[in-house]
mmCIF file of C-alpha atoms in Angstrom:
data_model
loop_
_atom_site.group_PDB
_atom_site.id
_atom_site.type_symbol
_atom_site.label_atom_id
_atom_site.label_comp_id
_atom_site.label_asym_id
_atom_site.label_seq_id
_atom_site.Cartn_x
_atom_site.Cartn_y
_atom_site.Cartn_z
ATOM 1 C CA UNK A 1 -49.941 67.592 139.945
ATOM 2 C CA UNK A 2 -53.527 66.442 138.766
ATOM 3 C CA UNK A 3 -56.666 66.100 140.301
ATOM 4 C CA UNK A 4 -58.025 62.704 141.431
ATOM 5 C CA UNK A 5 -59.789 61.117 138.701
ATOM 6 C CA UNK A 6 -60.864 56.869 138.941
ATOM 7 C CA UNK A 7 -63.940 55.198 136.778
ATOM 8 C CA UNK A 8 -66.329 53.943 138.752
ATOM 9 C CA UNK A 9 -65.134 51.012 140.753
ATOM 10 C CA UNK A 10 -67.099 47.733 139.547
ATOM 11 C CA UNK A 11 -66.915 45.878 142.253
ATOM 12 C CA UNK A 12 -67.928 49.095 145.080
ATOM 13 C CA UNK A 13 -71.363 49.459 145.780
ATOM 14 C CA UNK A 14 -71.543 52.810 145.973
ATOM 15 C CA UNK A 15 -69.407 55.611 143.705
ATOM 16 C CA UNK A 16 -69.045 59.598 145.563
ATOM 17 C CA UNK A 17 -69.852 62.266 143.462
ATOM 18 C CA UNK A 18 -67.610 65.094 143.729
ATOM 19 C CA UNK A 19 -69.824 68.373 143.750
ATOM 20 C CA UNK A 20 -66.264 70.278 143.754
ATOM 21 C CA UNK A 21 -63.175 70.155 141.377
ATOM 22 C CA UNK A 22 -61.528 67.139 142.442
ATOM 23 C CA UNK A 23 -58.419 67.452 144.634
ATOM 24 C CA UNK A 24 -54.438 66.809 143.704
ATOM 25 C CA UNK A 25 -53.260 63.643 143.962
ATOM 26 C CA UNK A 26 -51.534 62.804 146.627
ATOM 27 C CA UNK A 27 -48.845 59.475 146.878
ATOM 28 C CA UNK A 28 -49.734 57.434 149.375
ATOM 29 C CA UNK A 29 -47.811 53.855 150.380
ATOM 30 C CA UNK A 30 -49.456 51.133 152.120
ATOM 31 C CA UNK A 31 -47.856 47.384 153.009
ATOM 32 C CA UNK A 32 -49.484 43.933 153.041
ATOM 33 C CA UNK A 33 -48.234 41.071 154.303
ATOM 34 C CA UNK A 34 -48.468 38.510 151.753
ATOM 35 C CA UNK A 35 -49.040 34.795 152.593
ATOM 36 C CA UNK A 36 -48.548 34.048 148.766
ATOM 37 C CA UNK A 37 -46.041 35.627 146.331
ATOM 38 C CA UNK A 38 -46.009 33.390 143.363
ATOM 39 C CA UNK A 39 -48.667 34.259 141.312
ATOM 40 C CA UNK A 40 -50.404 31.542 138.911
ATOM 41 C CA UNK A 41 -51.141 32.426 135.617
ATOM 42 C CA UNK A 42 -53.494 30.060 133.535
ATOM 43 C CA UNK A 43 -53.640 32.318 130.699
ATOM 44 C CA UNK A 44 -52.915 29.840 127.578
ATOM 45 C CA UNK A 45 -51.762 32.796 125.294
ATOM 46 C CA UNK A 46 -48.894 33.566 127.902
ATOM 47 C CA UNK A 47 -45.816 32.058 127.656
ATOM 48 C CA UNK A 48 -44.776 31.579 131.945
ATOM 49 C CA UNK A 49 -46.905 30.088 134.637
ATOM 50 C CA UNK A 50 -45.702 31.738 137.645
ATOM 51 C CA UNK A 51 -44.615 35.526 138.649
ATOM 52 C CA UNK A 52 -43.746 37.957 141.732
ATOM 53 C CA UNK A 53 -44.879 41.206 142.180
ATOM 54 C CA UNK A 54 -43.898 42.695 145.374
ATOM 55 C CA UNK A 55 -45.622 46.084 144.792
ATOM 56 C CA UNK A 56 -49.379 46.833 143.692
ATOM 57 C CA UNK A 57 -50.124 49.809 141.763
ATOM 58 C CA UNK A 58 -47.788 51.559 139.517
ATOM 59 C CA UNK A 59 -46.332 55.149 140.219
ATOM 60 C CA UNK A 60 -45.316 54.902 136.582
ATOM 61 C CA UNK A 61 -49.018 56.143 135.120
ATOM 62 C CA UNK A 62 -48.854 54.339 131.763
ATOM 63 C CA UNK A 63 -51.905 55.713 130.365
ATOM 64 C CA UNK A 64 -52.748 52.190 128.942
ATOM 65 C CA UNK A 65 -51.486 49.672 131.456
ATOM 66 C CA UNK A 66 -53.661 46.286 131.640
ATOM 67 C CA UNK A 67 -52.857 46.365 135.215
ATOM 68 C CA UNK A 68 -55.086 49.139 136.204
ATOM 69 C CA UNK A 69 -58.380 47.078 137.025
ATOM 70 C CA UNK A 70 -56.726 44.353 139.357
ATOM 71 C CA UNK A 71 -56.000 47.813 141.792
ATOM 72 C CA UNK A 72 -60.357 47.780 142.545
ATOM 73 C CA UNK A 73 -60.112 44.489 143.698
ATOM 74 C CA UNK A 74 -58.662 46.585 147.144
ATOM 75 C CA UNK A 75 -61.426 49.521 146.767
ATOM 76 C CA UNK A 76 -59.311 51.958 144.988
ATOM 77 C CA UNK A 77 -59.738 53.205 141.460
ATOM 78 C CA UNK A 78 -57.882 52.345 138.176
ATOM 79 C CA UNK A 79 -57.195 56.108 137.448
ATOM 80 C CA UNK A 80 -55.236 57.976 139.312
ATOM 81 C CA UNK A 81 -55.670 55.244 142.582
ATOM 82 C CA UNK A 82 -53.453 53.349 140.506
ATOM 83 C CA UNK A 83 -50.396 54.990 140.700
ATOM 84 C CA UNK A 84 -50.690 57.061 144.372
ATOM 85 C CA UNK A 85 -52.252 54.784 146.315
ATOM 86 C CA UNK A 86 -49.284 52.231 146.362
ATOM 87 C CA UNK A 87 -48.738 48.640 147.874
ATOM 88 C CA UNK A 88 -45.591 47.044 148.955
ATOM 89 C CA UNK A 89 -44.939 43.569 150.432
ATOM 90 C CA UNK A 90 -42.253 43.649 152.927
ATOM 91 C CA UNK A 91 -42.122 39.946 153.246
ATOM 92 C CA UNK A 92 -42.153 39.130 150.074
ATOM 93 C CA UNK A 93 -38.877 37.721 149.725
ATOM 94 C CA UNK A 94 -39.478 35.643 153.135
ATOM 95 C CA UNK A 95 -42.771 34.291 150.961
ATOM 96 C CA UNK A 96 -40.437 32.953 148.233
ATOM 97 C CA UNK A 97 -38.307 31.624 150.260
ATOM 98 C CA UNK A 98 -41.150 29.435 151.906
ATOM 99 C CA UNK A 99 -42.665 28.807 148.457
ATOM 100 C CA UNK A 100 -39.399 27.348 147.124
ATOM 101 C CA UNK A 101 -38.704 24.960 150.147
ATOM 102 C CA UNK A 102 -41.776 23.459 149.526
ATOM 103 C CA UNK A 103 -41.147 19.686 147.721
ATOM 104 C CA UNK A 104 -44.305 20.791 145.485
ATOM 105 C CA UNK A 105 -41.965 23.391 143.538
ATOM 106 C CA UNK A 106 -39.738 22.141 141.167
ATOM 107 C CA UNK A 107 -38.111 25.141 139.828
ATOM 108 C CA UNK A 108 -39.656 26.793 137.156
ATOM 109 C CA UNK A 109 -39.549 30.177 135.442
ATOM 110 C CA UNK A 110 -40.300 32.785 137.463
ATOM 111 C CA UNK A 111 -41.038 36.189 135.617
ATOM 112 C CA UNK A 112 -40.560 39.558 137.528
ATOM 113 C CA UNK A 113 -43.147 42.339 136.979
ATOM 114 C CA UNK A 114 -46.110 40.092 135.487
ATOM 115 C CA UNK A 115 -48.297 42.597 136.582
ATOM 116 C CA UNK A 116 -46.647 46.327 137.784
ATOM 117 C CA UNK A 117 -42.603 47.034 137.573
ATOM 118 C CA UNK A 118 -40.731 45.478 139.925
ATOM 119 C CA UNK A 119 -38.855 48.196 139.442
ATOM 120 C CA UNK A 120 -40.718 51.199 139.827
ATOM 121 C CA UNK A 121 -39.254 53.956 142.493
ATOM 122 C CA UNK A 122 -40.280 52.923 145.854
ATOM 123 C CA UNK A 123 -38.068 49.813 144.779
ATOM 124 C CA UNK A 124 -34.899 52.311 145.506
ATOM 125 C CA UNK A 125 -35.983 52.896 149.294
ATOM 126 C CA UNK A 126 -37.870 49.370 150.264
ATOM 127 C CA UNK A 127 -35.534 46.532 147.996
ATOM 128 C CA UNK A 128 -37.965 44.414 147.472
ATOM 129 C CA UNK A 129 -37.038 43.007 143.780
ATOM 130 C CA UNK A 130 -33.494 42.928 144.631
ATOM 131 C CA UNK A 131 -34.222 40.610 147.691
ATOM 132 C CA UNK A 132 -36.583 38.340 146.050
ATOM 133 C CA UNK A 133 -33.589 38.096 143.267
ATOM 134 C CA UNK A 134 -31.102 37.408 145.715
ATOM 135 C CA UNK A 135 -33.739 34.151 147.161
ATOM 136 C CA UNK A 136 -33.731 33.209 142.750
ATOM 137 C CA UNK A 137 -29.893 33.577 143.063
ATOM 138 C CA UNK A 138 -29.888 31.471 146.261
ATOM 139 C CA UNK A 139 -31.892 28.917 144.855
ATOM 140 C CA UNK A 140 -30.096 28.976 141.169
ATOM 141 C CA UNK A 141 -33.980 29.387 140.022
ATOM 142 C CA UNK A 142 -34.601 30.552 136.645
ATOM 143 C CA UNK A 143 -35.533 34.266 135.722
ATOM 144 C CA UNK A 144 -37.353 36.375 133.358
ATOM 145 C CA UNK A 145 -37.412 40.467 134.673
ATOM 146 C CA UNK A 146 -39.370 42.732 132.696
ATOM 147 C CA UNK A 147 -39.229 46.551 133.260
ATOM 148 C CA UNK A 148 -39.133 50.155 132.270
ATOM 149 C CA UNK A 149 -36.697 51.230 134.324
ATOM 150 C CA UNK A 150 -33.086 52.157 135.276
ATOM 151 C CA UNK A 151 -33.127 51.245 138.325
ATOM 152 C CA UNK A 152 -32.557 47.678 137.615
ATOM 153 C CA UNK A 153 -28.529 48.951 136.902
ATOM 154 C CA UNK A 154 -28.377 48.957 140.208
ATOM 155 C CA UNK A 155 -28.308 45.060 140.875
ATOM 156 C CA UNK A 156 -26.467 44.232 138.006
ATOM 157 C CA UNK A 157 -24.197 41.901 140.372
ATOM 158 C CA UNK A 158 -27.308 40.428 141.130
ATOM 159 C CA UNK A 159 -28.133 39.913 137.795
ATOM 160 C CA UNK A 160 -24.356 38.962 136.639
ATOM 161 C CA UNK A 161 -24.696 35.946 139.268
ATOM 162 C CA UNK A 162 -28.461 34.531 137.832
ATOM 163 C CA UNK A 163 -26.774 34.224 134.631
ATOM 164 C CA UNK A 164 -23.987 32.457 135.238
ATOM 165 C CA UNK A 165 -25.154 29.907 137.697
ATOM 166 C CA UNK A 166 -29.111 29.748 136.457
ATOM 167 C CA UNK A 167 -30.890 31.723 133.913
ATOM 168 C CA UNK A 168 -31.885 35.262 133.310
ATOM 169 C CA UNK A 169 -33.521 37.641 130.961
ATOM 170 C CA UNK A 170 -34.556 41.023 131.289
ATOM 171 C CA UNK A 171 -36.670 42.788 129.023
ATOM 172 C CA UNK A 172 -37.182 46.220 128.430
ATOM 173 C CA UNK A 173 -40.756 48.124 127.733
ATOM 174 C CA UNK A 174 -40.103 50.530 125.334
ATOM 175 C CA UNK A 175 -43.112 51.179 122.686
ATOM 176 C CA UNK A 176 -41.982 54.821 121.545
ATOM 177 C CA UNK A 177 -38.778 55.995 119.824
ATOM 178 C CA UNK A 178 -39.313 59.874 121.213
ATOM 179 C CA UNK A 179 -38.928 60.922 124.640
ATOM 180 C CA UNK A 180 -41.577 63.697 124.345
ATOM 181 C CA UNK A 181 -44.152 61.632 123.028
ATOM 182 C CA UNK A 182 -43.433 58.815 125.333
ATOM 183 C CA UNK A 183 -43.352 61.311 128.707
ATOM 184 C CA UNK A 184 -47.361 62.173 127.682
ATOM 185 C CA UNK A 185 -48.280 58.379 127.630
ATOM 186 C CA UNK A 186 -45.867 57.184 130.600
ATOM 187 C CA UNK A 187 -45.737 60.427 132.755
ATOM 188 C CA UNK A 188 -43.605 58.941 135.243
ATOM 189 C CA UNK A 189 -41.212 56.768 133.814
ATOM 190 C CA UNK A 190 -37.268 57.014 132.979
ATOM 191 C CA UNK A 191 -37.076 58.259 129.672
ATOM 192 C CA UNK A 192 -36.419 56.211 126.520
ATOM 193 C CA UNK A 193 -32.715 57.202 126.549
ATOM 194 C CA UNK A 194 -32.156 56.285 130.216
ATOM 195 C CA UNK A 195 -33.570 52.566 129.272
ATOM 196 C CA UNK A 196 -31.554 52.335 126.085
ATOM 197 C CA UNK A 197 -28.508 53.015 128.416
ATOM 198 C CA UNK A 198 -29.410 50.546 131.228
ATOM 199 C CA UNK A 199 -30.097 48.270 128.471
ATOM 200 C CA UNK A 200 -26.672 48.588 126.886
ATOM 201 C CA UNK A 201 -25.092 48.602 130.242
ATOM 202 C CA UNK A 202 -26.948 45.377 131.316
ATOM 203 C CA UNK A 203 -25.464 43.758 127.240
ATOM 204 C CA UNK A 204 -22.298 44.661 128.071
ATOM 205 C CA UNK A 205 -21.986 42.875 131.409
ATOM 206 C CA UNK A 206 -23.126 39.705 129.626
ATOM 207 C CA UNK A 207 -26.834 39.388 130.595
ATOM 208 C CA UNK A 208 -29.468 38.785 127.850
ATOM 209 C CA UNK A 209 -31.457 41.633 126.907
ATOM 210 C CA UNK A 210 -34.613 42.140 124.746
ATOM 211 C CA UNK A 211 -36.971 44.593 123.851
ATOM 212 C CA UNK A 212 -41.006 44.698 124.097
ATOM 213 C CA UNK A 213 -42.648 47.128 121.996
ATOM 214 C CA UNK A 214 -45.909 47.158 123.972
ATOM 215 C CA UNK A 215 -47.605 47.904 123.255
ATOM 216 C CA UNK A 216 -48.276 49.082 119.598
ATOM 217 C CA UNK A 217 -50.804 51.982 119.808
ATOM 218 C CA UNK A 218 -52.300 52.115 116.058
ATOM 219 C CA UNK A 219 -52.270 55.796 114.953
ATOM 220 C CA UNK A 220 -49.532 56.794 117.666
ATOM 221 C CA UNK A 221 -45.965 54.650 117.413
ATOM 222 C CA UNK A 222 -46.461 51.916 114.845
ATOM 223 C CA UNK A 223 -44.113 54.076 112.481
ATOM 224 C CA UNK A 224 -41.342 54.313 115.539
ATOM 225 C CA UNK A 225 -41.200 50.117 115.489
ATOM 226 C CA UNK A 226 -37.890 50.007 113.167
ATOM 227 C CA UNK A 227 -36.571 52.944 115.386
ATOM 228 C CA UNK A 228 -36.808 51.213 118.193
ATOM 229 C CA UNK A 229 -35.638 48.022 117.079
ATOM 230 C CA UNK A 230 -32.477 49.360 115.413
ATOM 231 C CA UNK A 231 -31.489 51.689 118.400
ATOM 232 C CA UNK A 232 -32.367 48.080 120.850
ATOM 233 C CA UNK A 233 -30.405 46.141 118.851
ATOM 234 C CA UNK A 234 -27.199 48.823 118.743
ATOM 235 C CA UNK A 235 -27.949 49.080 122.545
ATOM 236 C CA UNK A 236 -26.825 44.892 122.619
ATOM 237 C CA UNK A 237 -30.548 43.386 122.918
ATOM 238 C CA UNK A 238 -30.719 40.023 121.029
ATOM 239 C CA UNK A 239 -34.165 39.395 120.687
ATOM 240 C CA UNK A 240 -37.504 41.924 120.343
ATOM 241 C CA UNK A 241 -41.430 41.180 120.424
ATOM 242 C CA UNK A 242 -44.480 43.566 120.042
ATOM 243 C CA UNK A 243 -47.765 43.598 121.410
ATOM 244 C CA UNK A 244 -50.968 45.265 120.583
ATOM 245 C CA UNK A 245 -53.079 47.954 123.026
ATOM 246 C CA UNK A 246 -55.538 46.062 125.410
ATOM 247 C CA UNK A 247 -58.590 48.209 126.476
ATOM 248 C CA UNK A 248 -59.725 45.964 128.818
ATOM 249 C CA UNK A 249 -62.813 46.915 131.178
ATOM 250 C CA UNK A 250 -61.619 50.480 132.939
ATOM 251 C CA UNK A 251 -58.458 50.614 130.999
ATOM 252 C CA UNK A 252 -60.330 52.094 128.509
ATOM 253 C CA UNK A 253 -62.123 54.848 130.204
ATOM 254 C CA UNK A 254 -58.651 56.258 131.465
ATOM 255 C CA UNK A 255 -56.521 55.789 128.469
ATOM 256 C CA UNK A 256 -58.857 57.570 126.286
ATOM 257 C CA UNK A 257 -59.462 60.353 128.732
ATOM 258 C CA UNK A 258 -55.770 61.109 128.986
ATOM 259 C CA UNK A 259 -54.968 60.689 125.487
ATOM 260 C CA UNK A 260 -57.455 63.408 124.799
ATOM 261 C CA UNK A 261 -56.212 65.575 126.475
ATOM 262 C CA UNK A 262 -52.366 64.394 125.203
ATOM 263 C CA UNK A 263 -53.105 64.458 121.675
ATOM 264 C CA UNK A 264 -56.788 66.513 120.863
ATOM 265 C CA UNK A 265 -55.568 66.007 117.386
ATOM 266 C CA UNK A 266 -55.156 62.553 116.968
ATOM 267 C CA UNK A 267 -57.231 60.484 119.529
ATOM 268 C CA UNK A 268 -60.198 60.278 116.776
ATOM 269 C CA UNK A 269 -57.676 58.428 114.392
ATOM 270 C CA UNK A 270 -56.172 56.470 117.162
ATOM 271 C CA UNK A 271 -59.473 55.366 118.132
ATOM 272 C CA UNK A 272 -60.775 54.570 114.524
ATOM 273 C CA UNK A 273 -57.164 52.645 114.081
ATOM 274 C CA UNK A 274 -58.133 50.566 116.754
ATOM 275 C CA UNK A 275 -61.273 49.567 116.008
ATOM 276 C CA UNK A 276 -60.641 49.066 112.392
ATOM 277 C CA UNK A 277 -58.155 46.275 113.769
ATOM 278 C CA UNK A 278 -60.284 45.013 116.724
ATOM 279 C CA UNK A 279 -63.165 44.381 114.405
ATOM 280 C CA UNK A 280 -65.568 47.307 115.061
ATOM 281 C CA UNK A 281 -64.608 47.410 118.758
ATOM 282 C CA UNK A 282 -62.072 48.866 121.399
ATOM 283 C CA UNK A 283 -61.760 46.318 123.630
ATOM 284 C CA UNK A 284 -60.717 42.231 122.833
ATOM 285 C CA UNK A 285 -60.999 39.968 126.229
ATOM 286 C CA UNK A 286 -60.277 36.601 124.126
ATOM 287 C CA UNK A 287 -57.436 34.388 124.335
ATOM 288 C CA UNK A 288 -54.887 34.567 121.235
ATOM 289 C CA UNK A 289 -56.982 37.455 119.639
ATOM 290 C CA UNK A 290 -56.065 39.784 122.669
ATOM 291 C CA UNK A 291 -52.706 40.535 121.791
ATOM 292 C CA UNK A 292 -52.557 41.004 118.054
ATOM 293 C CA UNK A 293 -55.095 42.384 115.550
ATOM 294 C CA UNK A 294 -56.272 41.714 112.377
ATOM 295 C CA UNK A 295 -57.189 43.090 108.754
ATOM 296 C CA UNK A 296 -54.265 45.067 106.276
ATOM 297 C CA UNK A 297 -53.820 47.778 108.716
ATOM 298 C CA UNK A 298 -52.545 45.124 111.598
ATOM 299 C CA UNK A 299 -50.966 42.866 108.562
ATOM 300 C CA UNK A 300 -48.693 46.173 107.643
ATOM 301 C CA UNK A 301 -47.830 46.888 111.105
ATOM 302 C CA UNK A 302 -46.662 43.021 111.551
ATOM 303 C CA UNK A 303 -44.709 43.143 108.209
ATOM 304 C CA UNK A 304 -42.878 46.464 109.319
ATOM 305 C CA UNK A 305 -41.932 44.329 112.902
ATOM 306 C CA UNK A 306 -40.460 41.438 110.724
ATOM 307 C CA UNK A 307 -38.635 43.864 107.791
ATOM 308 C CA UNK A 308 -37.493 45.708 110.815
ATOM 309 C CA UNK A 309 -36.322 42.420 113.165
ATOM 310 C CA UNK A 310 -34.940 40.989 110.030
ATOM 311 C CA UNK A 311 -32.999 43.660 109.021
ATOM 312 C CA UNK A 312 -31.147 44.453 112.352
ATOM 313 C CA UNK A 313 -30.376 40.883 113.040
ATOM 314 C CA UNK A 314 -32.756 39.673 116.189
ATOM 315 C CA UNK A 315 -32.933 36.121 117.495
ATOM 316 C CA UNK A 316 -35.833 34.289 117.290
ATOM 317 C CA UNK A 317 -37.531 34.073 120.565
ATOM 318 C CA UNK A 318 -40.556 35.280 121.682
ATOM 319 C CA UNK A 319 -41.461 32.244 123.809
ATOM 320 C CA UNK A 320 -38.507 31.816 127.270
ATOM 321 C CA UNK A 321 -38.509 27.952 125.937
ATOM 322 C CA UNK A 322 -35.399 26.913 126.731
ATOM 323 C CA UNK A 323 -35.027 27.590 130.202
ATOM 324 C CA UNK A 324 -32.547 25.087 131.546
ATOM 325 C CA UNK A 325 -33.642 23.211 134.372
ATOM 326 C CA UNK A 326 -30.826 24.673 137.166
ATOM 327 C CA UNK A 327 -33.351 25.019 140.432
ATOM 328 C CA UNK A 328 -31.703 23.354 143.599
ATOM 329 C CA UNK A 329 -32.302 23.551 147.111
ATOM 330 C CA UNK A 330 -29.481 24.587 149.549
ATOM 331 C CA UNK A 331 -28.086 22.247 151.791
ATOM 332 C CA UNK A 332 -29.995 22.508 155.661
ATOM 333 C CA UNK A 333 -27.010 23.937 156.968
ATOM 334 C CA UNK A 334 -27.102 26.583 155.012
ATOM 335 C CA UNK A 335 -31.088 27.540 155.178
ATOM 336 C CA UNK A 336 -31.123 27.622 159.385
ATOM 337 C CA UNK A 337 -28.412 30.760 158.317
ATOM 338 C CA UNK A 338 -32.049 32.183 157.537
#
């Protein structure tokens, strides 16, 4: 347990000052009904247009997720709102459904957890990844799922049947080679071993796998990148990419907090890291620039990813380019079954 703890929201006109110790945290779960699923994305340094995220919030707690601010756009906080105060759309697979009948949609890449997992726990009571999969599968629509955990063993005959008769990927977030080190930054989350094992599990089955170091905290797990990448690639990934932290707006507040309190020692040199490849600053908002870094310290870490990728044999990709174009639309007889 921990006590409550948000930044001020940005967007509330008003922020309560606690004048006692703030209480525990407490899980709660809320549900929207969605008119929309498919998220737009317009970002230019982002390689998919379009994504589904049937939960808001994340119970995972990543200390650094860029996710955190979208959660004040409903009056809660980025800090501990984020991953207790919870979201879920029941109807979001009814929402795809619609968006994919429309003649507008012409089947493109759809990428799973473009903002929180898809599956995070409350996906093991309410299902709601597995049935927007199973409207993908239905409409042989292509695939991209990214996530941190396990769980997503559980639809591997899902997953088995996106592959063979459209397209699927699934990547898996893992940015630290220890378990311990990785349980202070991502409290919540299945531990590195359990996602090397649904990873391997998911490559021997068939489907594509791949691994996202992200992201690379300078001063904390640039030295586990070959680690990672050689344990990926033994656990049957074929390709690997890398991204570095993102402080944006009240990210930065909570990550810093927490890893202060994780590592007293070593959040001064994680700090100075950063800045010294941000250019004097913590926090980079600009296309292109906000995902890498620059100077000798970011050059070595991006020399040690390419030694490393070289080395244990990775495919090329860090773009989903060549999609094939397998979308179609079920007969009529078949849709009035739903």
């Amino acid at each position: 347990m921990k006590p409550i703890a948000n930044p001020p929201n940005p967007f509330e006109t008003h922020h309560r000052e606690l004048l006692e110790p703030a209480p525990n945290v407490a899980t709660q779960v809320f549900e929207e009904k969605t008119g929309a699923i498919l998220s737009r994305n317009d970002s230019p340094d982002l390689p998919f247009r379009w994504s589904v995220n049937p939960y808001r919030g994340c119970f995972h707690a990543c200390a650094y997720c860029y996710a955190r601010p979208s959660h004040q756009y409903w009056g809660f906080g980025a800090g501990t709102d984020f991953e207790s105060k919870l979201i879920v759309k029941p109807n979001a697979a009814a929402a795809l459904r619609a968006a994919f009948l429309k003649p507008s949609w012409k089947g493109e890449l759809v990428v799973f957890s473009g903002n929180t997992d898809c599956y995070q726990p409350l996906e093991a009571t309410y299902e709601l990844t597995r049935a927007c999969l199973e409207v993908c599968a239905e409409f042989r629509n292509p695939v991209t799922v990214i996530t941190k955990a396990a769980l997503i063993q559980r639809d591997l005959d899902l997953l088995q049947v996106l592959h063979e008769q459209a397209w699927i990927r699934v990547y898996f977030s893992i940015p630290f080679a220890d378990n311990e080190v990785a349980r202070k930054v991502e409290p919540q989350t299945p531990s590195i071993t359990k996602r090397l094992e649904a990873m391997s599990a998911l490559s021997a089955a068939g489907i594509p796998t791949a691994v996202m170091i992200g992201p690379v905290i300078p001063g904390l797990n640039e030295q586990d990148i070959p680690e990672i990448l050689h344990r990926a690639r033994r656990a049957g990934a074929t390709g690997a990419a890398y991204t570095l932290l993102r402080l944006n707006d009240n990210v930065q507040p909570v990550f810093l907090e927490r890893m202060a309190e994780a590592f007293p020692d070593r959040i001064k040199k994680i700090a100075n890291r950063l800045k010294e490849i941000r250019g004097g600053t913590l926090e980079e908002k600009r296309f292109f620039a906000r995902h890498r870094g620059r100077g000798s310290t970011w050059h070595a870490i991006e020399q040690l990813f390419n030694l490393a990728f070289r080395k244990e044999g990775f495919d090329r990709f860090d773009r989903d380019d060549a999609v094939p174009a397998t979308f179609t639309r079920p007969p009529k007889d078949q849709l009035d079954l739903f």
